[in-house]
GROMACS .gro file of C-alpha atoms in nm:
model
  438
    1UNK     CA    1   0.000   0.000   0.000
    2UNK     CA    2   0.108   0.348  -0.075
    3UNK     CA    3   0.160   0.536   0.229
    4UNK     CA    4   0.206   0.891   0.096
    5UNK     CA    5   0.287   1.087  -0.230
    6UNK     CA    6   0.457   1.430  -0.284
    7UNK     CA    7   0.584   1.584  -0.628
    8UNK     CA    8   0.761   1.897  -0.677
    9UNK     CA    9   0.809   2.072  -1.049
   10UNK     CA   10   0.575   1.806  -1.199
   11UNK     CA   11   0.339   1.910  -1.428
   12UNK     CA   12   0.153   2.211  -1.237
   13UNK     CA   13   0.317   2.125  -0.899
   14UNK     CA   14   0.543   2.347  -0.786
   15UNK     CA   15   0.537   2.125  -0.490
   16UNK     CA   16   0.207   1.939  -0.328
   17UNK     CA   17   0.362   1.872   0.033
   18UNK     CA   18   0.358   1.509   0.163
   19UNK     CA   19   0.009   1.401   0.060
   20UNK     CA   20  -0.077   1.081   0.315
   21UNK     CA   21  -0.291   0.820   0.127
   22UNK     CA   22  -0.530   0.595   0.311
   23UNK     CA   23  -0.730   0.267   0.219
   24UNK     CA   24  -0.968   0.515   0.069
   25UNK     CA   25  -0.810   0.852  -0.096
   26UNK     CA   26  -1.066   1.080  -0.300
   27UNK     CA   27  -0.935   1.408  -0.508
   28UNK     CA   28  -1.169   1.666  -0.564
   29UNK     CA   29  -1.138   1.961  -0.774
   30UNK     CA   30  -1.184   2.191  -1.067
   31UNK     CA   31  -1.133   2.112  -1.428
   32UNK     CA   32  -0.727   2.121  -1.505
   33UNK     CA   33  -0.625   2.169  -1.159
   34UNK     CA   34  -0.359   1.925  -1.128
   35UNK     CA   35  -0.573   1.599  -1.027
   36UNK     CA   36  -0.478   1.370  -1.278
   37UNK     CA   37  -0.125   1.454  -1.226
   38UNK     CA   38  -0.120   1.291  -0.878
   39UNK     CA   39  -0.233   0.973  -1.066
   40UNK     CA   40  -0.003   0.992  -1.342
   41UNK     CA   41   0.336   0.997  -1.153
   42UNK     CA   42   0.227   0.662  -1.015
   43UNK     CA   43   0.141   0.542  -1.358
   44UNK     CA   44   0.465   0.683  -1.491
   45UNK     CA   45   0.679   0.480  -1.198
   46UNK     CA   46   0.438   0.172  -1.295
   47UNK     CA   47   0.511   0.166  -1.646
   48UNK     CA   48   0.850   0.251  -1.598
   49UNK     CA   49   0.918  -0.071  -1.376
   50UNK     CA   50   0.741  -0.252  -1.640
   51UNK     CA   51   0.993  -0.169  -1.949
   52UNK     CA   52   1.170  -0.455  -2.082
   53UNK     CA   53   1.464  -0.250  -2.096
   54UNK     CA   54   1.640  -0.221  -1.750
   55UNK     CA   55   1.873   0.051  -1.791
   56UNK     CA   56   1.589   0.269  -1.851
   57UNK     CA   57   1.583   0.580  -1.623
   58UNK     CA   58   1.229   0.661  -1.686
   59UNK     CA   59   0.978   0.559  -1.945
   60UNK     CA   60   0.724   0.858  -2.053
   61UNK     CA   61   0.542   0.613  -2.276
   62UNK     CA   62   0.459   0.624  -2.662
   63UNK     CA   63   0.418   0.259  -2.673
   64UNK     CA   64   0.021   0.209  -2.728
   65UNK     CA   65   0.055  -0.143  -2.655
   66UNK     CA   66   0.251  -0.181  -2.343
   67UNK     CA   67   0.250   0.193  -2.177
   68UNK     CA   68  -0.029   0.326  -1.968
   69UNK     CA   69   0.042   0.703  -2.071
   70UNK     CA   70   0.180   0.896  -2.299
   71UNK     CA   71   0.355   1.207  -2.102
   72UNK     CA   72   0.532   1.331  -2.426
   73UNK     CA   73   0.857   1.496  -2.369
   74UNK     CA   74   1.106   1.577  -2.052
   75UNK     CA   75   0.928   1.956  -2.098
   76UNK     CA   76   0.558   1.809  -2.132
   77UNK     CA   77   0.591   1.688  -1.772
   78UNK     CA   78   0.863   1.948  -1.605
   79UNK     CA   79   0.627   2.249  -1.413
   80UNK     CA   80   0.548   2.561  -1.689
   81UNK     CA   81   0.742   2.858  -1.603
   82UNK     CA   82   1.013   2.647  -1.344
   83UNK     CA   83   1.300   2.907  -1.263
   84UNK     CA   84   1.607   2.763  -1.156
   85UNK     CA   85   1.747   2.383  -1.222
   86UNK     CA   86   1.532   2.201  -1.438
   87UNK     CA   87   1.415   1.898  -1.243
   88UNK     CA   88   1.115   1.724  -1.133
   89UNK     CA   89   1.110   1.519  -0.865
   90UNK     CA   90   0.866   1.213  -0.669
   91UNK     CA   91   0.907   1.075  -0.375
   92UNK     CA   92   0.662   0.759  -0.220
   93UNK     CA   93   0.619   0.592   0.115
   94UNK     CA   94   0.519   0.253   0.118
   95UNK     CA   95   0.455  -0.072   0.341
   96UNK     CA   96   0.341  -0.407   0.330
   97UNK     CA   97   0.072  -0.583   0.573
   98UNK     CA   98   0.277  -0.910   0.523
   99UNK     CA   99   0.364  -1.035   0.848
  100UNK     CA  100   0.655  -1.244   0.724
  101UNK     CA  101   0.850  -0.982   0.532
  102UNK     CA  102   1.152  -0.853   0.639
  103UNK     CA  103   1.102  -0.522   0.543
  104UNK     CA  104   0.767  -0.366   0.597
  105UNK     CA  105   0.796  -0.051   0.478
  106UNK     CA  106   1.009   0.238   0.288
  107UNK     CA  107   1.057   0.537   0.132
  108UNK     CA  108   1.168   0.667  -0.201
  109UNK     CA  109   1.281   0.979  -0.338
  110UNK     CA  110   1.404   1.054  -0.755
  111UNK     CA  111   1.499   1.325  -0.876
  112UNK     CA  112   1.532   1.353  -1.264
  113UNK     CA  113   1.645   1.605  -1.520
  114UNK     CA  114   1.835   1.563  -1.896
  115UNK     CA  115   2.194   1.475  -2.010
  116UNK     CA  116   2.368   1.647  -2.243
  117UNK     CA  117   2.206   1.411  -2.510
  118UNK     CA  118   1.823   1.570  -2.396
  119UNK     CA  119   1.755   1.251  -2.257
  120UNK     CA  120   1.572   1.151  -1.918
  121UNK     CA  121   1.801   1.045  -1.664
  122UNK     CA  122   1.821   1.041  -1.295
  123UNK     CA  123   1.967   1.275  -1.122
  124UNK     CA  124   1.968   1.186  -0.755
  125UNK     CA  125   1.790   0.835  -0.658
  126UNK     CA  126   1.699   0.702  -0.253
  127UNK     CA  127   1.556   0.443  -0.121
  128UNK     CA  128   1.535   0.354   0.247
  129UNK     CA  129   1.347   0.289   0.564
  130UNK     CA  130   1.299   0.508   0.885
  131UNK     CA  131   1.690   0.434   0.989
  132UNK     CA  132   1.887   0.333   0.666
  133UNK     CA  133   1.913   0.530   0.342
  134UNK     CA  134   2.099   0.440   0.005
  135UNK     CA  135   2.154   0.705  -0.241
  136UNK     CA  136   2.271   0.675  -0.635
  137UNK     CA  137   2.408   1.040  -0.705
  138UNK     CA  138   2.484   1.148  -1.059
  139UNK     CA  139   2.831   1.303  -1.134
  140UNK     CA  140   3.019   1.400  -1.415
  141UNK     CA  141   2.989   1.217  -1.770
  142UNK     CA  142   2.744   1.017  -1.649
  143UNK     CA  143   2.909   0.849  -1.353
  144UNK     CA  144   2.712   0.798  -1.012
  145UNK     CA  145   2.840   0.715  -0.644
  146UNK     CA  146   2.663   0.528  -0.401
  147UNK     CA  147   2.609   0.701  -0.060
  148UNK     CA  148   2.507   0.511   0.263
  149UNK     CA  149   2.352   0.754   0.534
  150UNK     CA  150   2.431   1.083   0.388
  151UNK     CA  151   2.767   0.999   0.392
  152UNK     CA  152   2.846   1.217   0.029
  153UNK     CA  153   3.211   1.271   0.113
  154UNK     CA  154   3.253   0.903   0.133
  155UNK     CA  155   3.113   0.729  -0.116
  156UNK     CA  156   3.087   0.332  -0.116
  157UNK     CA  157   3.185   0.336  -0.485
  158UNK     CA  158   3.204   0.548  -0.799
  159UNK     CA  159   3.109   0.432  -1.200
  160UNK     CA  160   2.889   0.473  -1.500
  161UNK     CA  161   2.839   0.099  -1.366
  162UNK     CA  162   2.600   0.234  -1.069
  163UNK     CA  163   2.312   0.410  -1.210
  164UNK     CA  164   1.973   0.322  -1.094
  165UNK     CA  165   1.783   0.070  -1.352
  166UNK     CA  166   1.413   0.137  -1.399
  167UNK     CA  167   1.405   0.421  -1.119
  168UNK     CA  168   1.346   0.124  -0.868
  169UNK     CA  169   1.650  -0.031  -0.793
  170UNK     CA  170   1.999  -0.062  -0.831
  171UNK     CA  171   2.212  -0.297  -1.100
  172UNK     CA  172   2.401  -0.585  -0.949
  173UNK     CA  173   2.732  -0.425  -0.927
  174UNK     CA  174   2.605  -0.135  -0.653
  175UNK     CA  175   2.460  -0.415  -0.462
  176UNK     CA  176   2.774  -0.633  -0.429
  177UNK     CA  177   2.930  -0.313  -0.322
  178UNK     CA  178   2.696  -0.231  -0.102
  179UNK     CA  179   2.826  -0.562   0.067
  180UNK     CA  180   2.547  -0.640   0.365
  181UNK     CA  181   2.371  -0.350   0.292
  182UNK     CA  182   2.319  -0.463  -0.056
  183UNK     CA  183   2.024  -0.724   0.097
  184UNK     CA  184   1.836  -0.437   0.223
  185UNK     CA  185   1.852  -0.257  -0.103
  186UNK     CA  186   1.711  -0.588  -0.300
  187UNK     CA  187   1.408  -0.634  -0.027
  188UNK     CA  188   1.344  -0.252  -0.095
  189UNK     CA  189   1.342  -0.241  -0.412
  190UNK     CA  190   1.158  -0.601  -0.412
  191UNK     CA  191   0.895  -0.404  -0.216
  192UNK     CA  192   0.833  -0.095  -0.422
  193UNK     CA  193   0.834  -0.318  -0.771
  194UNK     CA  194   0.518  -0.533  -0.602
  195UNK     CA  195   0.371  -0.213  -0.493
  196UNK     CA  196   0.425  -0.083  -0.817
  197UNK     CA  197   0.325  -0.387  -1.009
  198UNK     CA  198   0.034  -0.377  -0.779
  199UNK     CA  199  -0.125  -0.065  -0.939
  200UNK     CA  200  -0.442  -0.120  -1.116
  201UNK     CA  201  -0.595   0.141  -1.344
  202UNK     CA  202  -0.914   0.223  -1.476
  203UNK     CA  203  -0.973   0.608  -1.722
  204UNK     CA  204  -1.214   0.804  -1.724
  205UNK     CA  205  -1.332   0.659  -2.121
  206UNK     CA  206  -1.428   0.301  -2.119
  207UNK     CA  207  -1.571   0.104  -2.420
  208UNK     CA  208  -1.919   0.106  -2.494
  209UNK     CA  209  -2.093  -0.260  -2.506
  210UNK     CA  210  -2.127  -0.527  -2.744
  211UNK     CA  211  -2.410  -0.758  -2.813
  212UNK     CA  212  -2.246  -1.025  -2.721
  213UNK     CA  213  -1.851  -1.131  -2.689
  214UNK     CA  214  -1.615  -1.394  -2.814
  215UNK     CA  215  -1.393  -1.588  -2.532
  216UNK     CA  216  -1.089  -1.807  -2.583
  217UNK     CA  217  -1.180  -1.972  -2.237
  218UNK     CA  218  -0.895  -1.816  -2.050
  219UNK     CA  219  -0.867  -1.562  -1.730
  220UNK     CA  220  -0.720  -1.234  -1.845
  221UNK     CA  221  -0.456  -1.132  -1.647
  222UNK     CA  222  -0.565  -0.782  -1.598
  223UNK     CA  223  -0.818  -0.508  -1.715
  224UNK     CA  224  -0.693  -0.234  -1.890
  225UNK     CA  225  -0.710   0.103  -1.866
  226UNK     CA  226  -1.057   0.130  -2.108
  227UNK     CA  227  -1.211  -0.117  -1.943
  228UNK     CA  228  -1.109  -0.418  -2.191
  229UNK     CA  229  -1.138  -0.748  -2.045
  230UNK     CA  230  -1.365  -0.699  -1.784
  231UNK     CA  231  -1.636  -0.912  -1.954
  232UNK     CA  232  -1.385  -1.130  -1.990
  233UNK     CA  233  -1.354  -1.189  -1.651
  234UNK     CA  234  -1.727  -1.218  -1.626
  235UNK     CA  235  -1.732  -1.501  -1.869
  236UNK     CA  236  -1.441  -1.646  -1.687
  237UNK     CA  237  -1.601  -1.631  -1.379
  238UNK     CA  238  -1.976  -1.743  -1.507
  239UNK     CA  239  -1.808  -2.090  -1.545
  240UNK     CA  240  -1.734  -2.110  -1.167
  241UNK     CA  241  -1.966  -2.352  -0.960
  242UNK     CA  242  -2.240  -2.173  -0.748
  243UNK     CA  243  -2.111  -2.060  -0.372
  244UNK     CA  244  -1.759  -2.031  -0.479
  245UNK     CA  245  -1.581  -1.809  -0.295
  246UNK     CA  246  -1.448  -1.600  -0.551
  247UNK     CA  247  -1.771  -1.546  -0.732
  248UNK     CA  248  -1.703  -1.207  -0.896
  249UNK     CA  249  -2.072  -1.192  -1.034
  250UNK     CA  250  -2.258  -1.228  -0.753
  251UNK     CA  251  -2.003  -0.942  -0.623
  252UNK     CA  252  -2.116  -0.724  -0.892
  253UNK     CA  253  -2.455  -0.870  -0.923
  254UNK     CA  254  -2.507  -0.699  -0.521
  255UNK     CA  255  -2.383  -0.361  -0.566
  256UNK     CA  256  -2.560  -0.310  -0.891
  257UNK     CA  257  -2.893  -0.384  -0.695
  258UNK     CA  258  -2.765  -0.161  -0.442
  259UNK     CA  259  -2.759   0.135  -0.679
  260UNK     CA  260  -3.076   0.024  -0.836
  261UNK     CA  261  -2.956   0.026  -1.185
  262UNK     CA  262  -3.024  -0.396  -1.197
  263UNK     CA  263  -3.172  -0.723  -1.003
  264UNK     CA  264  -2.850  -0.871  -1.133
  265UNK     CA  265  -2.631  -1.025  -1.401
  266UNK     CA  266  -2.527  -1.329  -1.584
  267UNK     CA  267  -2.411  -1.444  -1.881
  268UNK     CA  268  -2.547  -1.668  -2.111
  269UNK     CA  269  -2.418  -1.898  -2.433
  270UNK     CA  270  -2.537  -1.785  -2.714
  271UNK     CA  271  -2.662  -2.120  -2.861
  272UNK     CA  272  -2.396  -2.348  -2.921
  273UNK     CA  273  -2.095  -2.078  -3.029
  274UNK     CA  274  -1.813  -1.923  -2.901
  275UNK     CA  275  -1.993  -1.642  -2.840
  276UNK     CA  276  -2.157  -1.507  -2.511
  277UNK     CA  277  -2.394  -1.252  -2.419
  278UNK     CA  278  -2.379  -1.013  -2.089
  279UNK     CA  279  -2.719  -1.055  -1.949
  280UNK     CA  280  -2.883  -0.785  -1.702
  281UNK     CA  281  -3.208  -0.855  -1.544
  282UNK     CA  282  -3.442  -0.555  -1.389
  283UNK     CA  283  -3.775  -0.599  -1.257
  284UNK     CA  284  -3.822  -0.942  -1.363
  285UNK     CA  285  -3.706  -0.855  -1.747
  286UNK     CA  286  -3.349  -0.967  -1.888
  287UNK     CA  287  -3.216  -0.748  -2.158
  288UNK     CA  288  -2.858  -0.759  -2.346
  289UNK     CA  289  -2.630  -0.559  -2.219
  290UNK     CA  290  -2.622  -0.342  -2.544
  291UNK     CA  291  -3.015  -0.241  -2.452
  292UNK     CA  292  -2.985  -0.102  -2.115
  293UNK     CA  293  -2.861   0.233  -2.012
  294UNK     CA  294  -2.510   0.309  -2.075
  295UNK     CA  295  -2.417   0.343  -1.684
  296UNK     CA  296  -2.445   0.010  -1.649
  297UNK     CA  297  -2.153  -0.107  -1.873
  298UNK     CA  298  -1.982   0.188  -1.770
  299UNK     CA  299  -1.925   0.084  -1.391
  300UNK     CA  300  -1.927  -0.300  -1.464
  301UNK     CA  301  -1.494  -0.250  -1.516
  302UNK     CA  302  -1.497  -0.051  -1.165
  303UNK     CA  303  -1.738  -0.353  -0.985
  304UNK     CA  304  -1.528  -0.661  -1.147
  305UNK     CA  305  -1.168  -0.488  -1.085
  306UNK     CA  306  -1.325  -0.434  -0.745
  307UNK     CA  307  -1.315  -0.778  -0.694
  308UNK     CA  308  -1.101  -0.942  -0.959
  309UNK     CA  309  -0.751  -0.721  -0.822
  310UNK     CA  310  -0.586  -0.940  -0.625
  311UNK     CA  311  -0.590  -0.847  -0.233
  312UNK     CA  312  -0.310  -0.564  -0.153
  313UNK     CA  313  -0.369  -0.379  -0.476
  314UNK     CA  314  -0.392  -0.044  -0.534
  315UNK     CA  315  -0.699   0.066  -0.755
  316UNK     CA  316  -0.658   0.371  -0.915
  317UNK     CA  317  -0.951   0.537  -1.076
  318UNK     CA  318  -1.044   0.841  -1.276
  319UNK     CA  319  -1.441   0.939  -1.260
  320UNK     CA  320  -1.589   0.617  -1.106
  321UNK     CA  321  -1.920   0.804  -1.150
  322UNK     CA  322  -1.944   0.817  -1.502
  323UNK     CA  323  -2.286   0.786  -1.688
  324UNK     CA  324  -2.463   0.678  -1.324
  325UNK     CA  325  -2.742   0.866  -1.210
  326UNK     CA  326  -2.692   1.046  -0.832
  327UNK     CA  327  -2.822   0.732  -0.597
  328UNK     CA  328  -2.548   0.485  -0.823
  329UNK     CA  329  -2.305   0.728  -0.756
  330UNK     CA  330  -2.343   0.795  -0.377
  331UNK     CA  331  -2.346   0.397  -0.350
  332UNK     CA  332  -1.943   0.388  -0.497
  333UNK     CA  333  -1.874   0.532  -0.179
  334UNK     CA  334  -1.988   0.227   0.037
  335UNK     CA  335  -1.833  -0.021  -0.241
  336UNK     CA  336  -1.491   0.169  -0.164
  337UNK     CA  337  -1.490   0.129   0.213
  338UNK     CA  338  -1.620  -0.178   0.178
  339UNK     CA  339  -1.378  -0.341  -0.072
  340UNK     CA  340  -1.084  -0.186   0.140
  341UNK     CA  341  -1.149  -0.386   0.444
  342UNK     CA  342  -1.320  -0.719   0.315
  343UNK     CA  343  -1.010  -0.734   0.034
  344UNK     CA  344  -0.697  -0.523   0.166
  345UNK     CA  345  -0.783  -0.330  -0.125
  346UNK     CA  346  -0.667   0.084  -0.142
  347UNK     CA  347  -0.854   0.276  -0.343
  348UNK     CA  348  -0.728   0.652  -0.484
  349UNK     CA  349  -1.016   0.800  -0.647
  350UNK     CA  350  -1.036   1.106  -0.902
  351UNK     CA  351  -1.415   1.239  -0.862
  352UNK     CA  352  -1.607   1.525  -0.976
  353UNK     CA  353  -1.929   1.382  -0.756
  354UNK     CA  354  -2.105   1.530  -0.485
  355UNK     CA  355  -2.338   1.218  -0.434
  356UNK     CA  356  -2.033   0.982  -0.387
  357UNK     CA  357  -1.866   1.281  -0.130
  358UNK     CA  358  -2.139   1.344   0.033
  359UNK     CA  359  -2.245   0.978   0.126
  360UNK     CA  360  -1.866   0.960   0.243
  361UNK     CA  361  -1.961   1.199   0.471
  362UNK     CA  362  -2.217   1.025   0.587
  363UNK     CA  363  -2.064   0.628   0.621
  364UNK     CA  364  -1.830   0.870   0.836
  365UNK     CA  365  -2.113   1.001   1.025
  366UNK     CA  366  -2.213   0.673   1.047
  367UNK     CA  367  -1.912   0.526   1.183
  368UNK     CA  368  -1.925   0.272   0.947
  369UNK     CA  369  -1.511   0.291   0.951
  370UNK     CA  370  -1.240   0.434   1.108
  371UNK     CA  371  -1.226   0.778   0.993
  372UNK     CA  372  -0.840   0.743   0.987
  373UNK     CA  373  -0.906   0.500   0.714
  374UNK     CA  374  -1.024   0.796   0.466
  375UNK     CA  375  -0.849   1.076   0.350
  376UNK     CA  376  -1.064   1.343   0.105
  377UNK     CA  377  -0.877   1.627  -0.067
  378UNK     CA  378  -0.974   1.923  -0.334
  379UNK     CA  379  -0.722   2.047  -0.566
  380UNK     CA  380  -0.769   2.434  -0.749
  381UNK     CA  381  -0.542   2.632  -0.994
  382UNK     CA  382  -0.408   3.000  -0.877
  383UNK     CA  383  -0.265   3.140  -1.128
  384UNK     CA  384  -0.119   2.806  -1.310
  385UNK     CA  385  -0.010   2.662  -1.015
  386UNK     CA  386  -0.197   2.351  -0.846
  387UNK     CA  387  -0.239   2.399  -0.518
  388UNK     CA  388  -0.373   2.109  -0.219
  389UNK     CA  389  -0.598   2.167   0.055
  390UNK     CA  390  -0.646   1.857   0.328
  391UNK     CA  391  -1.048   1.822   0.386
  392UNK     CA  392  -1.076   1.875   0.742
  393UNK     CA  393  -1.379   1.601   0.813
  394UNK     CA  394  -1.442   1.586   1.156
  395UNK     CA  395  -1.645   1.257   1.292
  396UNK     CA  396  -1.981   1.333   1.204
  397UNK     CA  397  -1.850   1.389   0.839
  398UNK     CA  398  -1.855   1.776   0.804
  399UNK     CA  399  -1.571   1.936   0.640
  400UNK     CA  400  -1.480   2.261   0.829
  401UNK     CA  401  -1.274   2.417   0.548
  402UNK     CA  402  -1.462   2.344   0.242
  403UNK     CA  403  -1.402   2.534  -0.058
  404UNK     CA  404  -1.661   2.771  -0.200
  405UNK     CA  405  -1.865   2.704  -0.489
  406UNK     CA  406  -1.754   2.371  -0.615
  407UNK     CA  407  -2.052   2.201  -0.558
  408UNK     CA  408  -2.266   2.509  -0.597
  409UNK     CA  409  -2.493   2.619  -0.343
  410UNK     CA  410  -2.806   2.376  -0.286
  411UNK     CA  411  -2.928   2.597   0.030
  412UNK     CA  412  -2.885   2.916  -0.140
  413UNK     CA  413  -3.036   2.795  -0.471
  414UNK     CA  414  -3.335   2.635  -0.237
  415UNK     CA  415  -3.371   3.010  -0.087
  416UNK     CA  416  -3.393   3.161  -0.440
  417UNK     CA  417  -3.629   2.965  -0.609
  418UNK     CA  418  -3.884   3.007  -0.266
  419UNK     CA  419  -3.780   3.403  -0.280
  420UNK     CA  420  -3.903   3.366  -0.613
  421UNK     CA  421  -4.236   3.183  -0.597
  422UNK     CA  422  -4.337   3.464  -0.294
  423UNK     CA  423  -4.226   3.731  -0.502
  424UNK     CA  424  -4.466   3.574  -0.792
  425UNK     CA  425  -4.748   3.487  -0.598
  426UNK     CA  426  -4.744   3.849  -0.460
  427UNK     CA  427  -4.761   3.963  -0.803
  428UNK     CA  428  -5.011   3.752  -0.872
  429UNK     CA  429  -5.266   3.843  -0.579
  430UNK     CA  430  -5.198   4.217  -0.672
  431UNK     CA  431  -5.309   4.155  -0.996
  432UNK     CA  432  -5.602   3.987  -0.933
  433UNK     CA  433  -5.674   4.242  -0.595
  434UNK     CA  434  -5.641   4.490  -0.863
  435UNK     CA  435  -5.879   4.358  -1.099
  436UNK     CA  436  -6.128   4.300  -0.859
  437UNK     CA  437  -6.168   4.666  -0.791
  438UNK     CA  438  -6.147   4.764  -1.096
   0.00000   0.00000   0.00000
């Protein structure tokens, strides 16, 4: 689980602070804030862990296939208007709830800026826990030392040899170096790959349904950013015998009844080819999945990945609410907290809804969790630069420093439209008082 965030030059960040995640994390905020930033530098790390070549410093995508984002260029992610070096930097805290492992928990820091040559490359690299720290620190032509504790002016060793590989660990040389340190490093680094490796993501645009779908008969091994695969999950799943455990359907099946958009789901062969159909019943009447509303396939990817991510991963989504009407979308809010403590599951969640706020507010009110287990923050723009404010929710769920206007004003809109009707039917007894004497 991610622990904490902060960025500093990226994208419209001058700097956000140390932003604590919890099991359930929800950014607010106004169009082109900064929002999706926060969620990109963990997709950039992801990705970046994921490139098949090692030496890579950092991977800003281009690859359709393989890459979860495209960031452009070194200037498309440094901050607008930086004064000063030009460098960008991330830093993560992370831990594990695995009893058994020897280290369970870190921190990392990277800072990155551009050779000679234009090209990405890290400029100073840590990784460490509360008492230990290792430190790759680029030099001249390309050559970094490795620093144990701070300890610049002594430097374990010096090479081209020792730069970090994939921004998440060090080659092999640094750790035989590193000596008995160098086991530290490697359960580290082991650590923040699963965490990274961990990350599940699901955009804002998802595919629209199909009539029906064609299924080789295997489990995907993940759902992708659009939403792909997560009927083919479904159709793995369907093939499951009633009352297993892992019964994603009936998972889904439950919160879609809960936000009244259907009774439930199946899916069903159509005759005898290799084709199936995604069926949703409502009030005693099945209908394709093509014929119903288009919320429904919409948060199907959120409700399977809910349950198909394996327990410990982080789910990272970008307007969960899409296409739902307001009940559907205060109900994600009770799917959140309860994923994250059936399944060990975090959530960091990109929203734009009051409905799915305000019936946080209320599970809080509620006491339904821990309100430590919840963290809510809104993100604004001032003058190009994205700024962070920490919702300060208290235990019945208000927020005592809530920003003006985002949500509009339901109270003051209430008092205008009554204003309004007096004001009218004032009119109207006048007129009719004055046609009666006349």
């Amino acid at each position: 689980m991610f622990t904490a965030l902060s960025l500093r030059e990226f994208k419209s960040w001058e700097n956000t602070g140390t932003i604590d995640l919890k099991p359930v994390s929800l950014v607010l905020g106004t169009n082109s804030s900064g929002k999706s930033s926060l969620i990109q530098s963990l997709l950039m790390l992801k990705q970046t862990e994921q490139s098949p070549d090692r030496a890579v410093h950092l991977n800003l995508g281009g690859d359709e296939q393989n890459d979860l984002f495209d960031f452009g260029d070194f200037d498309d992610v440094l901050r607008k208007g930086i004064k000063g070096d030009r460098r960008f930097e991330i830093a993560l805290e992370f831990s594990t709830p695995n009893p058994e492992s020897r280290v369970p928990k870190g921190r990392f820091n990277c800072i990155y800026s551009q050779d000679s040559s234009r090209a990405v490359v890290v400029n100073e690299w840590t990784l460490g826990t509360n008492t230990k720290i290792f430190q790759s620190i680029r030099r001249k032509r390309g050559a970094y030392s490795i620093v144990v504790d701070d300890n610049v002016s002594s430097p374990v060793c010096k090479g081209r040899e020792y730069a970090p590989q994939r921004s998440v660990g060090l080659p092999p040389e640094a750790i035989a170096a590193l000596g008995m340190d160098g086991a530290l490093v490697e359960d580290l680094s082991l650590l923040l790959r699963r965490e990274l490796q961990s990350i599940s993501y699901l955009g804002p645009l998802r595919r629209k349904p199909e009539r029906d779908y064609t299924w080789n008969k295997t489990l995907p091994g993940a759902i992708e950013n659009d939403g792909n695969r997560a009927i083919d999950v479904l159709l793995a799943n369907s093939q499951l015998k009633n009352g297993d455990h892992n019964n994603i359907i009936h998972g889904v099946s439950k919160w879609l009844a809960k936000m009244n958009i259907a009774d439930s789901l199946e899916v069903k062969q159509v005759g005898r080819s290799a084709r199936y159909e995604v069926v949703i019943s409502k009030n005693g009447i099945q209908s394709n999945l093509r014929d119903v509303g288009i919320g429904v396939s919409q948060v199907l990817p959120v409700l399977t990945l809910a349950y198909f991510a394996p327990e410990g991963t982080t789910i990272i989504l970008e307007e969960p609410e899409i296409h739902l009407h307001p009940l559907a979308q205060s109900v994600l809010a009770e799917l959140f907290v309860e994923i994250s403590q059936e399944r060990n599951v975090q959530f960091i969640v990109e929203t734009h809804s009051e409905h799915l706020f305000r019936r946080m507010q209320t599970l809080i009110a509620r006491q339904t969790f821990d309100i430590e287990q919840v963290a809510m923050y809104f993100v604004e723009n001032l003058d190009g630069n994205a700024q962070l404010r920490t919702l300060d929710v208290d235990d019945f769920g208000r927020v005592h420093n809530w920003p003006d206007g985002f949500f509009g004003d339901a109270l003051g809109e209430t008092r205008e439209q009554t204003k309004l009707a007096i004001k009218r039917a004032k009119a109207l007894r006048e007129k009719e008082h004055g046609h009666i004497s006349g």
